[in-house]
PDB file of C-alpha atoms and ligand atoms in Angstrom:
ATOM      1  CA  MET A   1       0.000   0.000   0.000  1.00 66.00           C
ATOM      2  CA  ALA A   2       1.241   3.502  -0.817  1.00 81.00           C
ATOM      3  CA  SER A   3       2.409   5.588   2.115  1.00 95.00           C
ATOM      4  CA  ARG A   4      -0.347   7.872   3.460  1.00 98.00           C
ATOM      5  CA  ILE A   5       0.631  11.517   3.625  1.00 98.00           C
ATOM      6  CA  VAL A   6      -1.528  14.426   4.782  1.00 98.00           C
ATOM      7  CA  VAL A   7      -0.320  17.926   3.899  1.00 99.00           C
ATOM      8  CA  VAL A   8      -1.870  20.902   5.697  1.00 98.00           C
ATOM      9  CA  GLY A   9      -0.914  24.156   4.018  1.00 98.00           C
ATOM     10  CA  SER A  10      -1.020  26.818   1.357  1.00 98.00           C
ATOM     11  CA  SER A  11      -1.889  26.917  -2.322  1.00 98.00           C
ATOM     12  CA  ASN A  12      -0.866  29.809  -4.585  1.00 98.00           C
ATOM     13  CA  THR A  13      -0.764  30.692  -8.230  1.00 98.00           C
ATOM     14  CA  ASP A  14       2.766  31.816  -9.067  1.00 98.00           C
ATOM     15  CA  MET A  15       3.326  34.716 -11.488  1.00 98.00           C
ATOM     16  CA  ILE A  16       6.932  34.259 -12.522  1.00 96.00           C
ATOM     17  CA  ILE A  17       9.232  36.693 -14.317  1.00 97.00           C
ATOM     18  CA  GLN A  18      12.579  35.317 -15.436  1.00 95.00           C
ATOM     19  CA  ALA A  19      15.018  38.205 -15.696  1.00 95.00           C
ATOM     20  CA  ALA A  20      18.776  38.670 -15.923  1.00 94.00           C
ATOM     21  CA  ARG A  21      18.727  39.576 -12.231  1.00 95.00           C
ATOM     22  CA  ILE A  22      16.307  40.490  -9.460  1.00 95.00           C
ATOM     23  CA  PRO A  23      15.381  44.217  -9.605  1.00 95.00           C
ATOM     24  CA  ARG A  24      16.562  46.447  -6.745  1.00 95.00           C
ATOM     25  CA  PRO A  25      13.998  48.612  -4.855  1.00 94.00           C
ATOM     26  CA  GLY A  26      12.837  51.423  -7.157  1.00 96.00           C
ATOM     27  CA  GLU A  27      14.343  49.789 -10.241  1.00 95.00           C
ATOM     28  CA  THR A  28      12.515  48.622 -13.418  1.00 94.00           C
ATOM     29  CA  ILE A  29      14.071  45.882 -15.533  1.00 93.00           C
ATOM     30  CA  LEU A  30      12.910  45.182 -19.112  1.00 94.00           C
ATOM     31  CA  GLY A  31      13.395  42.007 -21.104  1.00 91.00           C
ATOM     32  CA  GLY A  32      11.921  39.444 -18.706  1.00 91.00           C
ATOM     33  CA  GLN A  33       9.854  36.412 -19.659  1.00 95.00           C
ATOM     34  CA  PHE A  34       6.503  35.670 -17.964  1.00 97.00           C
ATOM     35  CA  THR A  35       5.149  32.253 -16.895  1.00 96.00           C
ATOM     36  CA  MET A  36       2.178  31.370 -14.689  1.00 97.00           C
ATOM     37  CA  ALA A  37       2.421  28.130 -12.698  1.00 97.00           C
ATOM     38  CA  ALA A  38       0.835  26.346  -9.762  1.00 98.00           C
ATOM     39  CA  GLY A  39       2.623  26.980  -6.466  1.00 98.00           C
ATOM     40  CA  GLY A  40       2.254  27.552  -2.733  1.00 98.00           C
ATOM     41  CA  LYS A  41       4.517  25.736  -0.292  1.00 98.00           C
ATOM     42  CA  GLY A  42       1.796  23.370   0.940  1.00 98.00           C
ATOM     43  CA  ALA A  43       0.513  22.512  -2.526  1.00 98.00           C
ATOM     44  CA  ASN A  44       4.082  22.052  -3.779  1.00 98.00           C
ATOM     45  CA  GLN A  45       4.759  19.599  -0.932  1.00 98.00           C
ATOM     46  CA  ALA A  46       1.520  17.737  -1.671  1.00 98.00           C
ATOM     47  CA  VAL A  47       2.258  17.455  -5.401  1.00 98.00           C
ATOM     48  CA  ALA A  48       5.877  16.440  -4.747  1.00 98.00           C
ATOM     49  CA  ALA A  49       4.719  13.710  -2.334  1.00 98.00           C
ATOM     50  CA  ALA A  50       2.103  12.420  -4.785  1.00 98.00           C
ATOM     51  CA  ARG A  51       4.593  12.269  -7.682  1.00 98.00           C
ATOM     52  CA  ALA A  52       7.159  10.594  -5.418  1.00 98.00           C
ATOM     53  CA  GLY A  53       4.683   7.768  -4.832  1.00 98.00           C
ATOM     54  CA  GLY A  54       2.624   8.819  -1.806  1.00 98.00           C
ATOM     55  CA  SER A  55      -1.130   8.610  -1.366  1.00 98.00           C
ATOM     56  CA  VAL A  56      -1.793  12.253  -0.499  1.00 98.00           C
ATOM     57  CA  THR A  57      -4.633  14.172   1.170  1.00 98.00           C
ATOM     58  CA  PHE A  58      -4.348  17.968   1.049  1.00 98.00           C
ATOM     59  CA  VAL A  59      -6.009  20.257   3.617  1.00 98.00           C
ATOM     60  CA  ALA A  60      -6.183  23.826   2.304  1.00 98.00           C
ATOM     61  CA  ARG A  61      -8.290  26.851   1.368  1.00 98.00           C
ATOM     62  CA  VAL A  62      -8.468  28.457  -2.055  1.00 98.00           C
ATOM     63  CA  GLY A  63     -10.693  31.297  -3.272  1.00 98.00           C
ATOM     64  CA  ASP A  64     -13.933  30.613  -5.121  1.00 98.00           C
ATOM     65  CA  ASP A  65     -12.286  31.926  -8.289  1.00 98.00           C
ATOM     66  CA  VAL A  66     -10.538  30.828 -11.459  1.00 98.00           C
ATOM     67  CA  PHE A  67      -7.160  30.339  -9.743  1.00 98.00           C
ATOM     68  CA  GLY A  68      -8.706  28.160  -7.033  1.00 98.00           C
ATOM     69  CA  GLU A  69     -10.547  26.097  -9.642  1.00 98.00           C
ATOM     70  CA  GLN A  70      -7.348  25.625 -11.648  1.00 98.00           C
ATOM     71  CA  ALA A  71      -5.377  24.639  -8.551  1.00 98.00           C
ATOM     72  CA  ILE A  72      -7.916  21.964  -7.571  1.00 98.00           C
ATOM     73  CA  LYS A  73      -7.893  20.551 -11.128  1.00 98.00           C
ATOM     74  CA  GLY A  74      -4.126  20.230 -10.869  1.00 98.00           C
ATOM     75  CA  PHE A  75      -4.316  18.376  -7.522  1.00 98.00           C
ATOM     76  CA  VAL A  76      -6.906  15.976  -8.929  1.00 98.00           C
ATOM     77  CA  SER A  77      -4.757  15.258 -11.989  1.00 98.00           C
ATOM     78  CA  ASP A  78      -1.914  14.331  -9.599  1.00 98.00           C
ATOM     79  CA  GLY A  79      -4.237  11.920  -7.776  1.00 98.00           C
ATOM     80  CA  ILE A  80      -4.422  14.030  -4.596  1.00 98.00           C
ATOM     81  CA  ASP A  81      -7.510  13.700  -2.361  1.00 98.00           C
ATOM     82  CA  VAL A  82      -9.114  17.169  -2.349  1.00 98.00           C
ATOM     83  CA  ALA A  83     -12.013  16.386   0.022  1.00 98.00           C
ATOM     84  CA  TYR A  84     -10.542  18.900   2.509  1.00 98.00           C
ATOM     85  CA  VAL A  85      -9.654  21.651   0.035  1.00 98.00           C
ATOM     86  CA  THR A  86     -12.286  24.310   0.782  1.00 98.00           C
ATOM     87  CA  LYS A  87     -13.377  26.999  -1.677  1.00 98.00           C
ATOM     88  CA  ASP A  88     -13.666  30.197   0.360  1.00 98.00           C
ATOM     89  CA  ALA A  89     -16.175  32.748  -0.970  1.00 97.00           C
ATOM     90  CA  GLU A  90     -14.759  35.479   1.316  1.00 97.00           C
ATOM     91  CA  ALA A  91     -11.155  35.611   0.067  1.00 98.00           C
ATOM     92  CA  ALA A  92      -9.205  35.365  -3.175  1.00 98.00           C
ATOM     93  CA  SER A  93      -6.871  32.476  -3.938  1.00 98.00           C
ATOM     94  CA  GLY A  94      -3.277  32.995  -2.858  1.00 98.00           C
ATOM     95  CA  VAL A  95      -0.949  34.589  -5.403  1.00 98.00           C
ATOM     96  CA  ALA A  96       2.852  34.789  -5.408  1.00 98.00           C
ATOM     97  CA  LEU A  97       4.893  37.221  -7.495  1.00 97.00           C
ATOM     98  CA  ILE A  98       8.271  35.658  -8.217  1.00 96.00           C
ATOM     99  CA  PHE A  99      11.425  36.949  -9.871  1.00 95.00           C
ATOM    100  CA  VAL A 100      13.865  34.282 -11.059  1.00 92.00           C
ATOM    101  CA  ALA A 101      17.382  35.486 -11.904  1.00 93.00           C
ATOM    102  CA  ALA A 102      19.680  33.939 -14.534  1.00 92.00           C
ATOM    103  CA  ASP A 103      21.598  32.035 -11.831  1.00 87.00           C
ATOM    104  CA  GLY A 104      18.359  30.368 -10.639  1.00 84.00           C
ATOM    105  CA  GLU A 105      18.002  32.421  -7.430  1.00 86.00           C
ATOM    106  CA  ASN A 106      14.620  33.970  -6.677  1.00 90.00           C
ATOM    107  CA  SER A 107      12.718  36.610  -4.756  1.00 94.00           C
ATOM    108  CA  ILE A 108       9.069  36.020  -3.760  1.00 95.00           C
ATOM    109  CA  GLY A 109       6.167  38.135  -2.478  1.00 96.00           C
ATOM    110  CA  VAL A 110       2.929  36.396  -1.455  1.00 97.00           C
ATOM    111  CA  ALA A 111      -0.655  37.704  -1.133  1.00 98.00           C
ATOM    112  CA  SER A 112      -1.969  34.901   1.086  1.00 98.00           C
ATOM    113  CA  GLY A 113      -5.713  35.458   0.545  1.00 98.00           C
ATOM    114  CA  ALA A 114      -7.674  32.315   1.448  1.00 98.00           C
ATOM    115  CA  ASN A 115      -4.555  30.618   2.888  1.00 98.00           C
ATOM    116  CA  GLY A 116      -4.762  33.047   5.806  1.00 98.00           C
ATOM    117  CA  ARG A 117      -8.232  31.692   6.632  1.00 98.00           C
ATOM    118  CA  LEU A 118      -7.275  28.006   6.948  1.00 98.00           C
ATOM    119  CA  SER A 119      -8.527  27.368  10.479  1.00 98.00           C
ATOM    120  CA  PRO A 120      -8.207  24.838  13.317  1.00 98.00           C
ATOM    121  CA  ALA A 121     -11.813  23.854  12.418  1.00 98.00           C
ATOM    122  CA  ASP A 122     -10.653  22.954   8.876  1.00 98.00           C
ATOM    123  CA  VAL A 123      -7.983  20.739  10.406  1.00 98.00           C
ATOM    124  CA  GLN A 124     -10.508  19.213  12.822  1.00 98.00           C
ATOM    125  CA  ALA A 125     -12.705  18.323   9.843  1.00 98.00           C
ATOM    126  CA  ALA A 126      -9.759  16.307   8.478  1.00 98.00           C
ATOM    127  CA  ALA A 127      -8.995  14.651  11.837  1.00 98.00           C
ATOM    128  CA  GLY A 128      -9.826  11.176  10.513  1.00 98.00           C
ATOM    129  CA  ALA A 129      -7.414  11.523   7.589  1.00 98.00           C
ATOM    130  CA  ILE A 130      -4.672  12.857   9.878  1.00 98.00           C
ATOM    131  CA  ALA A 131      -5.180  10.017  12.372  1.00 98.00           C
ATOM    132  CA  ALA A 132      -4.887   7.470   9.537  1.00 98.00           C
ATOM    133  CA  ALA A 133      -1.770   9.066   8.018  1.00 98.00           C
ATOM    134  CA  ASP A 134       1.809   7.794   8.245  1.00 98.00           C
ATOM    135  CA  VAL A 135       3.169  11.345   8.125  1.00 98.00           C
ATOM    136  CA  LEU A 136       1.705  14.862   8.434  1.00 98.00           C
ATOM    137  CA  VAL A 137       3.605  17.578   6.521  1.00 98.00           C
ATOM    138  CA  MET A 138       3.286  21.324   7.143  1.00 98.00           C
ATOM    139  CA  GLN A 139       4.938  24.682   6.515  1.00 98.00           C
ATOM    140  CA  LEU A 140       4.209  28.221   7.716  1.00 98.00           C
ATOM    141  CA  GLU A 141       2.114  29.888   4.996  1.00 98.00           C
ATOM    142  CA  THR A 142      -1.109  29.350   6.969  1.00 98.00           C
ATOM    143  CA  PRO A 143      -1.995  30.624  10.492  1.00 98.00           C
ATOM    144  CA  LEU A 144       0.201  29.243  13.290  1.00 98.00           C
ATOM    145  CA  GLU A 145      -2.839  28.278  15.393  1.00 98.00           C
ATOM    146  CA  THR A 146      -3.875  25.980  12.519  1.00 98.00           C
ATOM    147  CA  VAL A 147      -0.413  24.434  12.340  1.00 98.00           C
ATOM    148  CA  GLN A 148      -0.480  23.906  16.109  1.00 98.00           C
ATOM    149  CA  ALA A 149      -3.966  22.313  15.972  1.00 98.00           C
ATOM    150  CA  ALA A 150      -2.867  19.854  13.271  1.00 98.00           C
ATOM    151  CA  ALA A 151       0.344  19.036  15.145  1.00 98.00           C
ATOM    152  CA  GLU A 152      -1.667  18.315  18.319  1.00 98.00           C
ATOM    153  CA  LEU A 153      -4.046  16.002  16.438  1.00 98.00           C
ATOM    154  CA  ALA A 154      -1.152  14.111  14.851  1.00 98.00           C
ATOM    155  CA  HIS A 155       0.762  13.862  18.122  1.00 97.00           C
ATOM    156  CA  ALA A 156      -2.286  12.483  19.948  1.00 98.00           C
ATOM    157  CA  LYS A 157      -2.525   9.689  17.343  1.00 98.00           C
ATOM    158  CA  GLY A 158       1.208   8.979  17.166  1.00 98.00           C
ATOM    159  CA  VAL A 159       1.488  10.321  13.600  1.00 98.00           C
ATOM    160  CA  ARG A 160       4.910  11.743  12.667  1.00 98.00           C
ATOM    161  CA  VAL A 161       4.981  15.486  11.933  1.00 98.00           C
ATOM    162  CA  ILE A 162       7.395  17.000   9.405  1.00 98.00           C
ATOM    163  CA  LEU A 163       7.442  20.797   9.749  1.00 98.00           C
ATOM    164  CA  ASN A 164       9.246  22.953   7.203  1.00 98.00           C
ATOM    165  CA  PRO A 165       9.523  26.270   9.099  1.00 98.00           C
ATOM    166  CA  ALA A 166       9.204  28.440   5.974  1.00 98.00           C
ATOM    167  CA  PRO A 167       8.731  31.324   5.521  1.00 97.00           C
ATOM    168  CA  ALA A 168      10.900  31.957   8.601  1.00 95.00           C
ATOM    169  CA  GLN A 169       9.119  33.056  11.767  1.00 95.00           C
ATOM    170  CA  PRO A 170       9.555  32.459  15.499  1.00 96.00           C
ATOM    171  CA  LEU A 171       7.882  29.280  16.801  1.00 98.00           C
ATOM    172  CA  SER A 172       6.601  28.456  20.273  1.00 97.00           C
ATOM    173  CA  ASP A 173       8.185  25.705  22.361  1.00 97.00           C
ATOM    174  CA  ALA A 174       4.697  24.121  22.474  1.00 98.00           C
ATOM    175  CA  LEU A 175       4.755  23.679  18.690  1.00 98.00           C
ATOM    176  CA  LEU A 176       8.398  22.545  18.492  1.00 98.00           C
ATOM    177  CA  ALA A 177       7.641  19.859  21.094  1.00 98.00           C
ATOM    178  CA  ARG A 178       5.110  18.316  18.681  1.00 98.00           C
ATOM    179  CA  VAL A 179       7.499  18.161  15.701  1.00 98.00           C
ATOM    180  CA  SER A 180       9.149  14.859  14.773  1.00 98.00           C
ATOM    181  CA  VAL A 181      11.277  16.251  11.920  1.00 98.00           C
ATOM    182  CA  LEU A 182      12.074  19.968  11.533  1.00 98.00           C
ATOM    183  CA  THR A 183      13.592  21.017   8.185  1.00 98.00           C
ATOM    184  CA  PRO A 184      14.820  24.633   8.311  1.00 98.00           C
ATOM    185  CA  ASN A 185      17.273  26.159   5.853  1.00 97.00           C
ATOM    186  CA  GLU A 186      20.260  28.075   7.280  1.00 96.00           C
ATOM    187  CA  THR A 187      18.324  31.351   7.600  1.00 96.00           C
ATOM    188  CA  GLU A 188      15.360  29.706   9.293  1.00 98.00           C
ATOM    189  CA  ALA A 189      17.655  27.770  11.649  1.00 98.00           C
ATOM    190  CA  GLU A 190      19.334  31.052  12.623  1.00 98.00           C
ATOM    191  CA  LEU A 191      15.991  32.788  13.224  1.00 98.00           C
ATOM    192  CA  LEU A 192      14.808  29.915  15.424  1.00 98.00           C
ATOM    193  CA  THR A 193      18.004  29.575  17.476  1.00 98.00           C
ATOM    194  CA  GLY A 194      20.013  32.805  17.172  1.00 97.00           C
ATOM    195  CA  ILE A 195      22.938  30.683  15.905  1.00 97.00           C
ATOM    196  CA  LYS A 196      24.382  31.778  12.548  1.00 97.00           C
ATOM    197  CA  VAL A 197      24.811  28.669  10.406  1.00 95.00           C
ATOM    198  CA  ASP A 198      28.032  29.160   8.409  1.00 92.00           C
ATOM    199  CA  ARG A 199      29.812  25.850   9.034  1.00 90.00           C
ATOM    200  CA  ASP A 200      28.793  22.275   9.850  1.00 89.00           C
ATOM    201  CA  GLU A 201      29.691  22.862  13.530  1.00 93.00           C
ATOM    202  CA  ASP A 202      27.185  25.751  13.621  1.00 95.00           C
ATOM    203  CA  ALA A 203      24.548  23.532  12.024  1.00 96.00           C
ATOM    204  CA  GLY A 204      25.245  20.940  14.701  1.00 96.00           C
ATOM    205  CA  ARG A 205      24.844  23.480  17.503  1.00 97.00           C
ATOM    206  CA  ALA A 206      21.646  24.948  16.005  1.00 98.00           C
ATOM    207  CA  ALA A 207      20.190  21.471  15.561  1.00 98.00           C
ATOM    208  CA  GLN A 208      21.042  20.546  19.167  1.00 97.00           C
ATOM    209  CA  ALA A 209      19.356  23.722  20.432  1.00 98.00           C
ATOM    210  CA  LEU A 210      16.189  22.778  18.558  1.00 98.00           C
ATOM    211  CA  ARG A 211      16.290  19.174  19.726  1.00 98.00           C
ATOM    212  CA  ALA A 212      16.626  20.439  23.307  1.00 97.00           C
ATOM    213  CA  LYS A 213      13.176  21.988  22.808  1.00 97.00           C
ATOM    214  CA  GLY A 214      11.695  18.586  21.987  1.00 96.00           C
ATOM    215  CA  VAL A 215      12.108  18.341  18.197  1.00 98.00           C
ATOM    216  CA  GLY A 216      12.771  14.685  17.362  1.00 97.00           C
ATOM    217  CA  MET A 217      15.153  15.183  14.443  1.00 98.00           C
ATOM    218  CA  VAL A 218      16.531  18.278  12.734  1.00 98.00           C
ATOM    219  CA  ILE A 219      17.482  18.392   9.050  1.00 98.00           C
ATOM    220  CA  ILE A 220      19.066  21.718   8.061  1.00 98.00           C
ATOM    221  CA  THR A 221      18.972  22.164   4.291  1.00 97.00           C
ATOM    222  CA  LEU A 222      22.151  23.726   2.871  1.00 95.00           C
ATOM    223  CA  GLY A 223      21.172  24.265  -0.791  1.00 90.00           C
ATOM    224  CA  ALA A 224      23.396  22.511  -3.323  1.00 88.00           C
ATOM    225  CA  ARG A 225      25.668  21.196  -0.526  1.00 92.00           C
ATOM    226  CA  GLY A 226      22.941  18.871   0.746  1.00 95.00           C
ATOM    227  CA  VAL A 227      21.642  18.700   4.321  1.00 97.00           C
ATOM    228  CA  PHE A 228      22.983  18.498   7.874  1.00 97.00           C
ATOM    229  CA  VAL A 229      21.113  15.914   9.946  1.00 98.00           C
ATOM    230  CA  SER A 230      20.937  15.656  13.726  1.00 97.00           C
ATOM    231  CA  SER A 231      19.098  12.567  14.945  1.00 97.00           C
ATOM    232  CA  ASP A 232      19.467   9.719  17.421  1.00 96.00           C
ATOM    233  CA  GLU A 233      20.665   7.349  14.688  1.00 93.00           C
ATOM    234  CA  PHE A 234      22.834   9.633  12.516  1.00 96.00           C
ATOM    235  CA  THR A 235      24.445  13.052  12.776  1.00 96.00           C
ATOM    236  CA  GLY A 236      26.344  14.647   9.901  1.00 96.00           C
ATOM    237  CA  LEU A 237      26.202  15.871   6.326  1.00 97.00           C
ATOM    238  CA  VAL A 238      24.287  14.063   3.573  1.00 97.00           C
ATOM    239  CA  PRO A 239      25.640  15.599   0.337  1.00 97.00           C
ATOM    240  CA  GLY A 240      23.321  16.868  -2.403  1.00 97.00           C
ATOM    241  CA  PHE A 241      23.431  16.154  -6.138  1.00 97.00           C
ATOM    242  CA  LYS A 242      25.222  18.522  -8.546  1.00 94.00           C
ATOM    243  CA  VAL A 243      22.896  19.891 -11.238  1.00 95.00           C
ATOM    244  CA  GLN A 244      22.640  22.984 -13.446  1.00 94.00           C
ATOM    245  CA  ALA A 245      20.185  25.277 -11.608  1.00 90.00           C
ATOM    246  CA  VAL A 246      17.456  26.879 -13.718  1.00 91.00           C
ATOM    247  CA  ASP A 247      15.065  27.846 -10.888  1.00 92.00           C
ATOM    248  CA  THR A 248      15.512  27.034  -7.194  1.00 92.00           C
ATOM    249  CA  THR A 249      11.856  27.914  -6.367  1.00 93.00           C
ATOM    250  CA  ALA A 250      10.189  25.085  -4.402  1.00 96.00           C
ATOM    251  CA  ALA A 251      13.345  22.974  -4.020  1.00 96.00           C
ATOM    252  CA  GLY A 252      12.684  22.936  -0.265  1.00 97.00           C
ATOM    253  CA  ASP A 253       9.018  22.031  -0.783  1.00 98.00           C
ATOM    254  CA  VAL A 254       9.944  19.151  -3.084  1.00 98.00           C
ATOM    255  CA  PHE A 255      12.551  17.975  -0.552  1.00 98.00           C
ATOM    256  CA  ASN A 256       9.906  17.846   2.202  1.00 98.00           C
ATOM    257  CA  GLY A 257       7.260  16.116   0.063  1.00 98.00           C
ATOM    258  CA  ALA A 258       9.695  13.425  -1.095  1.00 98.00           C
ATOM    259  CA  LEU A 259      11.157  13.030   2.406  1.00 98.00           C
ATOM    260  CA  ALA A 260       7.681  12.381   3.805  1.00 98.00           C
ATOM    261  CA  VAL A 261       7.121   9.571   1.306  1.00 98.00           C
ATOM    262  CA  ALA A 262      10.515   7.975   1.895  1.00 98.00           C
ATOM    263  CA  MET A 263      10.111   8.119   5.680  1.00 98.00           C
ATOM    264  CA  ALA A 264       6.551   6.796   5.537  1.00 98.00           C
ATOM    265  CA  GLU A 265       7.844   3.888   3.440  1.00 98.00           C
ATOM    266  CA  GLY A 266      10.334   3.104   6.186  1.00 97.00           C
ATOM    267  CA  GLN A 267      13.433   3.777   4.071  1.00 97.00           C
ATOM    268  CA  PRO A 268      16.551   3.916   6.280  1.00 97.00           C
ATOM    269  CA  LEU A 269      17.222   7.545   7.300  1.00 97.00           C
ATOM    270  CA  VAL A 270      20.207   8.325   5.062  1.00 97.00           C
ATOM    271  CA  GLU A 271      18.541   6.630   2.069  1.00 98.00           C
ATOM    272  CA  ALA A 272      15.348   8.595   2.718  1.00 98.00           C
ATOM    273  CA  ILE A 273      17.344  11.822   2.757  1.00 98.00           C
ATOM    274  CA  ARG A 274      19.189  10.899  -0.450  1.00 98.00           C
ATOM    275  CA  PHE A 275      15.764  10.229  -2.051  1.00 98.00           C
ATOM    276  CA  ALA A 276      14.625  13.722  -0.986  1.00 98.00           C
ATOM    277  CA  ASN A 277      17.936  15.319  -2.056  1.00 98.00           C
ATOM    278  CA  ALA A 278      17.590  13.742  -5.511  1.00 98.00           C
ATOM    279  CA  ALA A 279      13.999  14.993  -5.857  1.00 98.00           C
ATOM    280  CA  ALA A 280      15.040  18.525  -4.820  1.00 97.00           C
ATOM    281  CA  ALA A 281      18.008  18.519  -7.227  1.00 97.00           C
ATOM    282  CA  LEU A 282      15.772  17.445 -10.121  1.00 98.00           C
ATOM    283  CA  SER A 283      13.306  20.216  -9.259  1.00 97.00           C
ATOM    284  CA  VAL A 284      15.878  22.998  -9.661  1.00 95.00           C
ATOM    285  CA  THR A 285      16.609  21.924 -13.247  1.00 96.00           C
ATOM    286  CA  LYS A 286      13.133  23.112 -14.346  1.00 96.00           C
ATOM    287  CA  LEU A 287      11.209  26.390 -14.167  1.00 94.00           C
ATOM    288  CA  GLY A 288       8.231  26.727 -11.824  1.00 95.00           C
ATOM    289  CA  ALA A 289       7.187  25.162  -8.534  1.00 97.00           C
ATOM    290  CA  GLN A 290       4.754  22.314  -9.254  1.00 97.00           C
ATOM    291  CA  PRO A 291       5.846  21.884 -12.892  1.00 97.00           C
ATOM    292  CA  SER A 292       9.323  21.050 -11.556  1.00 97.00           C
ATOM    293  CA  ALA A 293       8.338  18.338  -9.013  1.00 98.00           C
ATOM    294  CA  PRO A 294       9.795  15.061 -10.358  1.00 98.00           C
ATOM    295  CA  ARG A 295       8.050  11.710 -10.671  1.00 98.00           C
ATOM    296  CA  ARG A 296       9.252   8.693  -8.722  1.00 98.00           C
ATOM    297  CA  ALA A 297      10.866   7.045 -11.770  1.00 98.00           C
ATOM    298  CA  GLU A 298      13.047  10.142 -12.336  1.00 98.00           C
ATOM    299  CA  ILE A 299      14.098  10.193  -8.679  1.00 98.00           C
ATOM    300  CA  GLN A 300      14.996   6.508  -8.759  1.00 97.00           C
ATOM    301  CA  ALA A 301      16.927   6.946 -12.020  1.00 97.00           C
ATOM    302  CA  MET A 302      18.994   9.704 -10.396  1.00 97.00           C
ATOM    303  CA  LEU A 303      19.696   7.417  -7.432  1.00 97.00           C
ATOM    304  CA  GLY A 304      20.631   4.562  -9.782  1.00 94.00           C
ATOM    305  CA  ARG A 305      18.014   2.347  -8.123  1.00 82.00           C
TER     306      ARG A 305
HETATM  307  O1  RIB B 401       8.460  27.682  -1.909  1.00 91.51           O
HETATM  308  C1  RIB B 401       8.049  28.214  -3.120  1.00 91.51           C
HETATM  309  C2  RIB B 401       6.674  28.765  -3.025  1.00 91.51           C
HETATM  310  O2  RIB B 401       6.667  29.864  -2.151  1.00 91.51           O
HETATM  311  C3  RIB B 401       6.114  29.295  -4.329  1.00 91.51           C
HETATM  312  O3  RIB B 401       5.450  28.318  -5.087  1.00 91.51           O
HETATM  313  C4  RIB B 401       5.246  30.452  -3.897  1.00 91.51           C
HETATM  314  O4  RIB B 401       3.890  30.246  -4.154  1.00 91.51           O
HETATM  315  C5  RIB B 401       5.535  30.659  -2.415  1.00 91.51           C
HETATM  316  O5  RIB B 401       4.526  30.157  -1.648  1.00 91.51           O
END
């Protein structure tokens, strides 16, 4: 049976401009190319998990508008259960404006719209799906009280919680104590701990500080270098895969979605992380968030499995 993943989180439509570089404040740059693509950290995680082989239920809010309709169609075509994706008549679907520079780096602004109205009651409505899941995956583009409510439900049923603390914001000890796997990048790890993550030793100290607050395992993502893991069974660097970056948008989301599947399948920790690293590396070779999430066969080919 496929691993059961529930993702609670955001859905956006991404308006992407590829330009030579990201404009500075007050500057106008001509010559960019426009693409519209499905995005939102939660939706990207859900799509990545589904394509990596998971059986995925998504809990989210979209607007009762053309973007929301399009987003739901996309989830359905990826085989995602949308029973808990609510169309909200009071708010527009989330939209992200994204600049992608020639080196693949990006800059993102998000109008959250309906994502900001995903409530603890929405999560409660999906309590049965969460209780039956192998892994619950979340990020921070929906209200923190909703994230906390979902984490409590999962914890009460012994369901593992993967939390990607992005976009960066301070988190309560009560929430951290409910997290099985926390996956910050260097900036997010620094915001959560006050420790600047420049070297592996710093990553180790930041991870320890988070584990002291009750987080089960910490995986600090280091971009192309790979990830630093701190867990009971393994501590150290798991290197990434070298690829030519076209667009790094959603690499972290794809990492988390694929990691959830690999962990739910019971893959040994380092293998699970290599699976997620391969998925993330493949995603940066293509433009767009959800268009870049790889299918399981591509991930396995990269791993030589
Ligand atoms: O992580 C990438 C995502 O962040 C984009 O798809 C955008 O929608 C923002 O939510």
